[in-house]
Amino acid sequence: MAGRIEDYAIIGDTRTAALVGRDGAVEWLCVPRFDSGAVFAALLGDDSHGSWRLDPTDEVVAVERRYRGDSLILETELATHGGRIRIVDFMTPAPDRQALVRLVEGLQGSVPVHMSLRLRFDYGHTIPWVKAVPGGMTAVAGPHAIRLATPVPLRGEDLATVADLEVREGDLVPFVLSSYHPAEEPPPQVDAQEALADCQRYWADWIGTCSYEGPYREAVVRSLLTLKALTYGPTGGVVAAATTSLPEQVGGSRNWDYRYCWLRDTTFTLYAFSVAGHEGEAASWRDWLLRAAAGAPSQLQIMYGVDGERRLVESTIDWLPGYERSAPVRVGNAASGQFQLDVYGEVMDAFHLARKAGLPPDADAWDLQRELVEFVVEHWRDPDDGIWEVRGGRQHFTYSKVMAWVALDRAAKGVERYGLAGDGERWRRVADEIHADVCQHGYDAGIGAFVQSYGSTTLDASVLAIPLVGFLPPDDPRVVSTVDVLSHALVQDGFVQRYRTDTTDDGLSGSEGTFLICSFWLVDNLALQGRHGEARELLERLLALRNDVGLLSEEYDPRAGRMLGNIPQAFSHVGVINAAHNLREGGGPAHDRAEVHGPPEVHGPPEVHGPPEVPPDRDTVAT
């Protein structure tokens, strides 16, 4: 049975990623891409669905693991009464080969080890044809082929490839797993120790450009490495997570495929890369966004494949029982077909940030943005499916309207600040109209908070974005009141829920954990309001949730004391980076976004349902 979600570490090559448990078992790997079929799927079932184990045959009395420095090279030390070994796991970040390398190193005494490789293509469904070859074996089924190279004698046993070895102090035993297409020649042999040196050099060179020197640096660096691990190198797309169908409630059905690129993540991720000095990744992500969003504005999707694919047809895999029996297991994501108005604002915000950050302009980018913003002008009054991809029908979601304002505001700034061609005055008038509409219909004076949708009384953490995108200043009484109300109503054991599932008709059954990104948004709000002690306290509680190698999933269940949802979650690690920057002296992304030039005394009181007495700030910086 799979371990707890927080038991897993990630290794990757910026094309795909593997998850390794605390016991050293590889239980998730898709090849050749993040969204390809899994060859190891024990994470969503058991060993019979594919896994790679290196188990001491004697009782393991202690386990320690860590990443080697600032890298994605994982070291797992297993101690028995007779000795101690170290398993070194990594993937080769090289464009001409794709290999998962495992080195078993003897540290002390003598440890007998049993190796069991159980390959199952297509998410645990297909048993391949295995053949012994000099120096290892090959496994082939249809369009898939895997080669294992090792000096250790192998044998077949119970539809698995196994080996037994005695690892003594000073030994270093390599296992190299390479994937390729069976119609092509197998890739060149990989020297495991040379590959290790190359991998260590790659990660050292990459993180060496990090410019961040503020508080919580260790957490920021590990989060940056995790974002890089979730980046599909050939295109620059960043997947939301490395996994599919890890549940939001153990035993429940809220199990989604997150191995795709969400437009909503673009601005936050772009900002995280750029403020840390990784302009190359920021530019690649911007360029991916431009390609993905190209086309008819009415066909803009909320997510795409790593190469910009639009068809992400959702299906269920009935032969996998699911993580701790959490069914169904899903591949693809039907939410890709939803209409979510907010993504237009997020796309415009990302391009605005790219201009502000000085990324080289693209000749076609502004033409596309003008088409997108005209679509928003025509459709901002339409109901949509909302940020959380609920399946309970379209509504006038407050967050969606706020982000429609962002789209118009950033378009107008393109004219006002950068001299780009367009009807900036018209876009500004529409932005002001949206602003007044949100203030009138999205704020409930009786509750003292902005609500999830027009006419509802449901509270929703997404409205914490209101000061973060500059819609209202952080010291506006309505914003202050909203933060206070949400801090009481949506906080569960110290962490923020996105909304109350027991009071919201979202078309789904079951409950869920607290969404970590919502807690990071609360950190940002507290920092903007000058409540730095509270902000630091919450951030440190969030950092304490990271597992032993610094990773976060999407959600956390404070009652059960365990992670939930897909892991590692890009949005959660973006939250770490931006929150740490926000608590530096002089402020960070949240302060930058929420820059306000109007005097605070003119902000409307909480009971006012109209827009502030002055026009919304026009110098607010993009997210």
XYZ file of C-alpha atoms in Angstrom:
623
model
C 0.000 0.000 0.000
C 1.185 3.521 -0.780
C 2.607 5.668 2.007
C 1.179 8.920 3.300
C 1.238 11.742 0.764
C 3.883 13.573 2.793
C 6.136 10.490 2.601
C 7.083 11.251 -0.993
C 10.017 13.143 -2.465
C 10.339 14.257 -6.081
C 13.184 13.724 -8.527
C 12.937 14.983 -12.088
C 14.602 15.954 -15.358
C 12.379 18.939 -16.411
C 10.350 16.639 -18.655
C 8.819 14.291 -16.133
C 9.185 13.392 -12.472
C 9.251 10.369 -10.190
C 8.011 10.107 -6.611
C 10.124 8.180 -4.110
C 8.749 7.039 -0.754
C 10.510 7.234 2.597
C 11.369 3.549 2.268
C 13.203 4.210 -1.012
C 10.502 2.756 -3.279
C 9.763 4.525 -6.578
C 5.965 4.458 -6.784
C 5.131 7.016 -9.475
C 6.746 7.756 -12.824
C 5.248 8.798 -16.158
C 7.404 8.651 -19.312
C 8.370 10.448 -21.385
C 6.319 13.448 -20.135
C 4.519 14.505 -16.983
C 1.165 13.678 -18.593
C 2.213 10.392 -20.227
C 1.035 7.027 -18.976
C 2.642 5.873 -15.743
C 5.079 2.961 -15.717
C 5.046 2.985 -11.893
C 1.558 3.588 -10.475
C 1.732 1.926 -7.043
C 0.938 5.367 -5.605
C -2.646 4.833 -6.766
C -2.798 1.136 -5.991
C -0.120 -1.298 -4.874
C 3.123 -2.840 -6.118
C 1.250 -4.892 -8.706
C 0.519 -1.610 -10.549
C 4.212 -0.846 -10.971
C 7.003 0.003 -8.541
C 10.763 -0.202 -8.069
C 11.945 -1.330 -4.655
C 15.400 -1.677 -3.084
C 14.658 -3.279 0.286
C 17.111 -4.477 2.916
C 16.037 -8.014 3.766
C 16.917 -7.427 7.423
C 14.737 -5.223 9.641
C 15.176 -1.516 8.940
C 15.680 0.267 12.269
C 16.205 3.835 11.050
C 15.537 5.932 7.934
C 17.016 9.331 7.106
C 16.808 11.210 3.854
C 17.679 14.548 2.356
C 18.414 16.253 -0.913
C 22.099 16.594 -1.652
C 22.600 20.315 -1.125
C 20.465 22.546 -3.313
C 19.642 19.901 -5.901
C 17.079 17.272 -6.859
C 19.448 14.431 -5.971
C 17.747 12.431 -3.239
C 19.695 10.498 -0.621
C 17.896 7.891 1.505
C 19.847 6.165 4.271
C 18.519 2.863 5.614
C 20.037 1.304 8.730
C 19.736 -2.306 9.867
C 21.335 -4.077 12.824
C 24.054 -5.301 10.464
C 24.913 -2.090 8.613
C 23.801 0.993 6.757
C 23.291 1.812 3.076
C 22.493 4.955 1.106
C 20.262 4.994 -1.969
C 21.039 7.928 -4.260
C 18.191 8.691 -6.691
C 18.140 11.225 -9.522
C 17.062 11.758 -13.111
C 19.324 13.011 -15.880
C 18.356 16.567 -16.970
C 19.862 16.074 -20.443
C 17.955 16.662 -23.715
C 19.457 13.623 -25.478
C 18.546 10.972 -22.916
C 16.001 10.189 -20.244
C 17.138 8.010 -17.382
C 16.326 7.338 -13.752
C 19.530 6.436 -11.925
C 19.740 4.604 -8.587
C 23.028 4.082 -6.761
C 23.201 1.783 -3.737
C 26.149 2.770 -1.563
C 27.495 0.771 1.363
C 28.188 3.017 4.336
C 28.756 0.616 7.201
C 28.832 -3.136 7.787
C 27.000 -5.418 5.389
C 23.359 -5.155 4.278
C 21.564 -7.770 2.131
C 19.263 -5.998 -0.372
C 16.436 -7.339 -2.518
C 15.755 -5.403 -5.737
C 12.286 -5.743 -7.278
C 11.419 -3.943 -10.527
C 7.790 -4.276 -11.547
C 7.126 -2.338 -14.776
C 3.489 -1.785 -15.761
C 2.795 0.465 -18.725
C -0.351 2.569 -19.144
C -1.029 3.301 -15.454
C -0.483 -0.213 -14.164
C -2.517 -1.929 -16.878
C -0.037 -3.478 -19.324
C 2.509 -6.153 -18.415
C 5.456 -5.779 -20.829
C 7.482 -8.454 -22.602
C 10.779 -8.678 -20.713
C 14.003 -9.969 -22.250
C 17.452 -10.431 -20.749
C 20.226 -8.544 -22.576
C 23.925 -8.192 -21.794
C 24.271 -5.969 -18.738
C 20.584 -5.910 -17.883
C 17.129 -6.342 -19.429
C 14.587 -4.700 -21.715
C 10.815 -4.429 -21.353
C 8.598 -3.681 -24.366
C 4.856 -3.227 -24.894
C 3.391 -1.380 -27.870
C 4.979 2.073 -28.178
C 6.839 1.774 -24.879
C 10.279 0.406 -24.089
C 12.414 0.451 -20.946
C 15.975 -0.761 -20.467
C 17.552 -1.520 -17.094
C 21.348 -1.523 -17.025
C 23.205 -2.910 -14.001
C 26.155 -5.177 -13.238
C 23.961 -7.156 -10.827
C 22.625 -10.517 -12.096
C 18.864 -10.320 -12.727
C 16.125 -12.928 -12.861
C 12.414 -13.053 -13.453
C 10.072 -13.839 -10.608
C 6.307 -13.423 -10.267
C 6.085 -11.076 -13.303
C 8.846 -8.874 -11.873
C 12.581 -8.486 -12.443
C 14.428 -9.169 -9.210
C 17.962 -9.396 -7.858
C 19.655 -10.064 -4.544
C 22.881 -8.360 -3.552
C 25.072 -7.976 -0.493
C 26.115 -4.332 -0.068
C 29.266 -3.875 1.996
C 30.974 -0.736 3.197
C 32.583 1.014 0.221
C 30.417 -0.675 -2.436
C 28.636 1.440 -5.060
C 26.117 -0.502 -7.133
C 24.415 1.281 -10.085
C 20.975 0.732 -11.616
C 20.045 2.835 -14.658
C 16.503 2.796 -16.066
C 16.163 4.375 -19.539
C 13.036 4.872 -21.623
C 12.873 4.950 -25.413
C 10.642 4.105 -28.354
C 10.943 0.423 -29.299
C 11.110 1.250 -33.030
C 14.310 3.190 -32.397
C 17.727 2.167 -31.211
C 18.099 2.111 -27.425
C 19.754 5.266 -26.064
C 23.489 5.290 -25.323
C 24.619 3.659 -22.120
C 24.694 6.014 -19.144
C 27.672 5.986 -16.819
C 25.959 6.377 -13.454
C 28.758 8.259 -11.698
C 29.330 10.630 -14.608
C 25.587 11.234 -14.751
C 25.576 11.996 -11.028
C 28.343 14.586 -11.440
C 26.538 16.142 -14.416
C 23.260 16.260 -12.489
C 24.871 17.875 -9.466
C 26.542 20.454 -11.715
C 23.244 21.200 -13.486
C 21.339 21.980 -10.307
C 24.225 23.924 -8.765
C 24.493 26.088 -11.876
C 20.751 26.673 -12.010
C 20.188 27.629 -8.388
C 23.430 29.601 -8.427
C 21.608 32.399 -10.254
C 19.118 32.804 -7.395
C 19.291 36.379 -6.135
C 17.177 35.917 -3.014
C 18.997 36.616 0.272
C 16.094 37.425 2.580
C 14.352 35.538 5.407
C 13.353 31.898 5.005
C 15.952 31.443 2.250
C 16.154 27.657 2.640
C 12.407 27.346 2.056
C 12.526 29.752 -0.901
C 15.391 27.856 -2.566
C 13.708 24.473 -2.139
C 10.470 25.906 -3.544
C 12.316 27.335 -6.553
C 13.931 23.957 -7.192
C 10.508 22.349 -6.964
C 9.030 24.800 -9.487
C 11.926 24.057 -11.828
C 11.256 20.327 -11.360
C 7.639 20.947 -12.434
C 8.724 22.854 -15.562
C 8.534 21.079 -18.912
C 11.862 22.170 -20.334
C 11.125 21.895 -24.082
C 8.295 24.461 -23.892
C 8.616 26.281 -20.554
C 5.174 25.167 -19.336
C 4.817 24.593 -15.574
C 2.498 21.782 -14.475
C 0.356 22.293 -11.391
C 1.651 19.066 -9.826
C 3.473 15.870 -10.755
C 0.552 13.558 -9.960
C -3.068 12.779 -10.672
C -5.908 11.734 -8.383
C -4.341 12.190 -4.961
C -7.518 12.976 -3.013
C -8.745 16.145 -1.350
C -10.474 13.833 1.111
C -9.159 10.317 1.767
C -11.766 7.900 0.463
C -13.591 10.660 -1.432
C -14.105 11.462 -5.097
C -12.447 14.903 -5.321
C -9.511 13.421 -7.198
C -8.211 15.484 -10.114
C -5.440 15.280 -12.689
C -3.045 18.178 -12.092
C -0.345 17.290 -14.646
C -1.308 20.240 -16.836
C -0.556 23.950 -17.043
C -3.137 26.330 -15.572
C -3.301 29.894 -16.918
C -4.264 30.990 -13.413
C -0.794 30.057 -12.193
C 1.030 32.134 -14.797
C 1.262 35.471 -13.022
C 2.113 34.028 -9.627
C 4.735 31.672 -11.068
C 6.205 34.311 -13.362
C 6.538 36.652 -10.407
C 8.143 33.949 -8.248
C 10.772 33.197 -10.890
C 11.482 36.822 -11.785
C 11.865 38.182 -8.243
C 14.330 35.370 -7.460
C 16.537 36.170 -10.442
C 15.411 33.379 -12.798
C 14.426 35.592 -15.717
C 15.011 32.781 -18.217
C 12.304 30.618 -16.666
C 9.997 33.639 -16.417
C 10.515 34.396 -20.123
C 9.963 30.757 -21.131
C 6.734 30.633 -19.100
C 5.589 33.904 -20.718
C 6.349 32.507 -24.170
C 4.471 29.287 -23.379
C 1.515 31.409 -22.305
C 1.571 33.363 -25.563
C 1.503 30.197 -27.640
C -1.164 28.509 -25.535
C -3.491 31.524 -25.468
C -3.142 32.214 -29.193
C -6.356 31.786 -31.153
C -9.949 32.928 -30.843
C -10.470 34.687 -27.471
C -13.754 32.837 -27.005
C -11.788 29.564 -27.008
C -9.328 30.509 -24.283
C -9.074 27.581 -21.851
C -8.192 27.612 -18.181
C -5.523 24.927 -18.684
C -3.479 23.297 -21.424
C -1.097 20.409 -21.890
C 2.632 20.937 -21.438
C 2.982 21.515 -25.183
C -0.130 23.698 -25.329
C -2.557 20.865 -26.107
C -6.208 21.819 -25.760
C -7.941 18.448 -25.699
C -7.594 17.144 -22.140
C -10.464 14.666 -22.238
C -11.241 13.338 -18.771
C -11.626 9.606 -18.271
C -11.481 7.223 -15.337
C -9.127 4.279 -14.856
C -11.160 1.519 -13.291
C -8.308 -0.952 -12.813
C -6.610 1.334 -10.275
C -8.312 1.344 -6.839
C -7.032 4.842 -6.042
C -4.915 6.212 -3.247
C -6.222 4.603 -0.034
C -9.308 3.531 -2.017
C -10.053 7.106 -3.106
C -11.854 6.553 -6.390
C -12.174 7.285 -9.196
C -8.670 7.690 -10.596
C -8.876 10.330 -13.326
C -6.737 11.051 -16.376
C -7.429 14.303 -18.202
C -9.473 17.145 -16.755
C -13.006 18.080 -17.792
C -12.592 21.493 -16.181
C -10.527 22.430 -19.246
C -13.836 23.003 -21.014
C -15.237 25.389 -18.412
C -15.718 29.118 -18.966
C -13.783 30.933 -16.276
C -13.775 34.673 -16.793
C -10.920 35.240 -14.357
C -8.291 33.656 -16.617
C -8.526 36.621 -18.983
C -7.434 38.857 -16.142
C -4.657 36.482 -15.163
C -3.336 36.349 -18.734
C -3.406 40.143 -19.070
C -1.779 40.456 -15.655
C 1.030 38.092 -16.652
C 1.812 40.034 -19.810
C 1.723 43.294 -17.861
C 4.181 41.883 -15.339
C 6.428 40.690 -18.172
C 6.544 44.250 -19.521
C 7.241 45.668 -16.078
C 9.993 43.086 -15.465
C 11.688 44.087 -18.697
C 11.290 40.784 -20.515
C 11.941 41.186 -24.250
C 8.653 42.061 -25.987
C 7.014 39.785 -28.512
C 5.627 41.407 -31.628
C 2.420 39.391 -31.544
C 1.733 39.601 -27.805
C -0.054 42.952 -27.744
C -2.280 42.072 -30.713
C -3.411 38.955 -28.830
C -3.989 40.942 -25.634
C -6.160 43.463 -27.441
C -8.353 40.642 -28.728
C -8.602 39.121 -25.245
C -9.547 42.393 -23.587
C -12.231 43.104 -26.202
C -13.751 39.739 -25.370
C -13.862 40.772 -21.706
C -15.513 44.084 -22.654
C -18.305 42.102 -24.325
C -18.633 39.284 -21.776
C -17.734 40.525 -18.301
C -21.414 40.531 -17.317
C -21.759 36.808 -18.143
C -21.853 34.223 -15.331
C -18.993 31.728 -15.312
C -17.770 28.550 -13.591
C -15.416 30.307 -11.165
C -11.844 29.941 -9.953
C -12.411 26.670 -8.082
C -13.773 24.860 -11.148
C -16.959 23.915 -9.323
C -19.368 21.717 -11.206
C -22.558 23.166 -9.756
C -23.519 25.669 -12.453
C -22.418 29.132 -13.519
C -22.732 32.138 -11.239
C -21.593 35.752 -11.028
C -18.473 34.991 -8.972
C -16.942 38.005 -7.252
C -13.376 36.878 -7.937
C -14.175 36.463 -11.638
C -15.490 40.025 -11.853
C -12.451 41.362 -9.998
C -10.183 39.651 -12.490
C -12.261 41.034 -15.372
C -11.409 44.444 -13.890
C -7.746 43.393 -13.829
C -7.910 42.572 -17.555
C -9.233 46.040 -18.401
C -6.952 47.789 -15.914
C -3.793 46.120 -17.273
C -4.871 46.804 -20.864
C -5.392 50.482 -20.039
C -1.961 50.566 -18.367
C -0.443 49.187 -21.562
C -1.588 52.388 -23.244
C -1.037 54.768 -20.296
C 2.393 53.549 -19.211
C 3.967 51.911 -22.242
C 2.440 53.853 -25.146
C 0.928 50.772 -26.754
C -1.786 51.246 -29.372
C -5.377 50.910 -28.185
C -8.427 52.705 -26.822
C -7.088 53.097 -23.288
C -9.749 55.607 -22.256
C -12.553 53.223 -23.231
C -10.900 50.321 -21.417
C -10.512 52.492 -18.336
C -14.203 53.439 -18.417
C -15.210 49.780 -18.579
C -12.787 48.965 -15.750
C -14.450 51.643 -13.619
C -17.865 50.205 -14.486
C -16.785 46.732 -13.373
C -15.281 48.178 -10.207
C -18.561 49.839 -9.260
C -20.496 46.660 -10.041
C -18.293 44.520 -7.783
C -18.448 46.996 -4.924
C -22.233 47.137 -5.189
C -23.024 43.438 -5.670
C -19.992 41.561 -4.331
C -19.806 43.151 -0.873
C -22.305 42.222 1.844
C -22.442 44.984 4.453
C -24.410 42.800 6.863
C -21.683 40.172 6.867
C -18.919 42.749 6.556
C -17.153 40.912 3.735
C -16.932 40.367 0.019
C -18.783 37.146 -0.760
C -18.307 34.269 -3.177
C -20.894 35.386 -5.716
C -23.440 38.117 -6.263
C -26.492 37.697 -4.052
C -25.003 34.892 -1.949
C -23.840 34.916 1.644
C -21.153 32.274 1.054
C -17.651 33.234 2.096
C -14.771 32.388 -0.219
C -11.020 32.799 0.258
C -10.571 33.875 -3.376
C -11.647 37.415 -2.422
C -8.377 37.711 -0.493
C -6.976 38.572 -3.939
C -8.811 41.916 -3.955
C -5.941 43.913 -2.422
C -3.293 41.663 -3.987
C -4.275 42.711 -7.509
C -4.831 46.359 -6.566
C -8.613 46.358 -6.895
C -8.868 48.089 -3.491
C -6.082 49.213 -1.180
C -5.257 46.896 1.720
C -6.363 49.466 4.301
C -9.791 50.004 2.731
C -12.301 49.268 5.527
C -14.086 46.727 3.345
C -10.837 44.855 2.783
C -9.864 44.996 6.456
C -13.296 43.744 7.458
C -13.227 40.963 4.849
C -9.858 39.720 6.087
C -11.109 39.698 9.676
C -14.357 37.889 8.797
C -12.597 35.254 6.685
C -9.939 34.800 9.378
C -12.674 33.599 11.712
C -15.156 31.880 9.390
C -12.837 30.004 7.026
C -9.876 29.239 9.279
C -9.816 25.647 10.478
C -7.230 24.864 13.153
C -5.061 27.732 11.986
C -5.328 27.274 8.204
C -7.665 28.688 5.546
C -10.345 26.754 3.682
C -11.219 27.995 0.215
C -14.933 27.803 1.145
C -17.168 25.741 3.412
C -18.088 22.598 1.484
C -21.003 21.971 3.855
C -22.636 25.267 2.877
C -21.720 25.485 -0.814
C -23.442 23.749 -3.706
C -20.376 23.058 -5.823
C -21.770 20.004 -7.591
C -19.356 17.730 -5.717
C -19.674 15.418 -2.751
C -17.484 15.080 0.307
C -15.297 17.492 2.227
C -11.727 18.615 1.659
C -8.690 19.901 3.508
C -7.541 23.473 3.899
C -6.110 24.900 0.673
C -2.540 25.974 1.354
C -2.476 28.741 -1.269
C -5.411 30.410 0.539
C -3.371 30.518 3.757
C -0.483 32.080 1.840
C -2.879 34.723 0.492
C -3.826 35.503 4.082
C -0.116 35.920 4.891
C 0.109 38.418 2.027
C -2.913 40.357 3.266
C -1.591 40.527 6.813
C 1.759 41.757 5.521
C 0.047 44.456 3.441
C -1.872 45.629 6.500
C 1.339 45.918 8.502
C 0.418 42.974 10.756
C 3.874 41.472 10.317
C 3.919 39.452 13.505
C 0.704 37.641 12.575
C 1.945 37.175 9.005
C 5.224 35.614 10.155
C 3.442 33.375 12.630
C 1.130 32.025 9.919
C 3.951 31.620 7.415
C 6.013 29.656 9.911
C 3.031 27.398 10.650
C 2.752 26.764 6.920
C 6.460 26.046 6.556
C 6.200 23.581 9.439
C 3.778 21.537 7.312
C 6.480 20.755 4.740
C 7.665 17.198 4.742
C 11.193 16.182 5.699
C 12.553 17.221 2.288
C 10.695 20.541 2.108
C 7.712 19.676 -0.100
C 4.065 20.742 0.098
C 0.972 19.252 -1.465
C -2.164 21.171 -2.398
C -4.038 20.813 0.902
C -3.616 19.945 4.550
C -6.010 18.212 6.929
C -5.315 19.785 10.347
C -7.549 17.299 12.159
C -5.796 14.226 10.789
C -2.437 15.985 10.675
C -1.650 14.931 7.099
C -1.299 16.316 3.594
C -3.999 15.950 0.964
C -4.128 16.476 -2.781
C -1.519 16.250 -5.484
C 2.169 16.673 -4.640
C 4.313 18.634 -5.010
C 1.900 21.477 -5.723
C 3.332 24.402 -7.700
C 0.831 26.908 -6.303
C 1.786 26.053 -2.710
C 5.487 26.555 -3.437
C 4.779 29.813 -5.276
C 3.033 30.872 -2.054
C 6.203 30.145 -0.063
C 8.361 32.249 -2.384
C 6.064 35.246 -2.606
C 5.174 35.275 1.107
C 8.852 35.224 2.089
C 9.510 38.153 -0.240
C 6.539 40.033 1.203
C 8.012 39.827 4.710
C 11.360 41.269 3.722
C 12.194 44.793 4.805
C 10.813 47.078 2.132
C 8.134 44.618 1.065
C 7.768 42.243 -1.839
C 5.286 41.169 -4.514
C 2.147 41.882 -2.470
C 3.335 45.401 -1.623
C 4.288 45.924 -5.252
C 0.888 44.801 -6.526
C -1.071 46.771 -3.945
C 0.725 50.093 -4.446
C -1.806 52.862 -3.846
C -1.339 56.588 -4.409
C -4.674 57.912 -3.152
C -5.025 59.157 0.447
C -6.548 56.484 2.703
C -9.118 58.798 4.216
C -11.187 58.872 1.015
C -11.838 55.101 1.041
C -15.512 54.289 1.449
C -16.745 52.909 4.794
C -17.724 49.249 5.051
C -21.454 49.888 4.716
C -21.129 51.680 1.366
C -22.208 49.510 -1.593
C -20.827 51.693 -4.349
C -17.284 52.258 -5.570
C -14.857 54.390 -3.564
C -15.324 58.136 -3.884
C -12.153 58.303 -5.969
C -11.451 56.228 -9.102
C -9.592 53.000 -8.470
C -5.834 53.364 -8.450
C -4.409 53.393 -11.955
C -0.801 52.812 -10.990
C -1.295 49.439 -9.362
C 1.394 46.994 -10.422
C 0.473 43.599 -11.847
C 0.475 40.479 -9.766
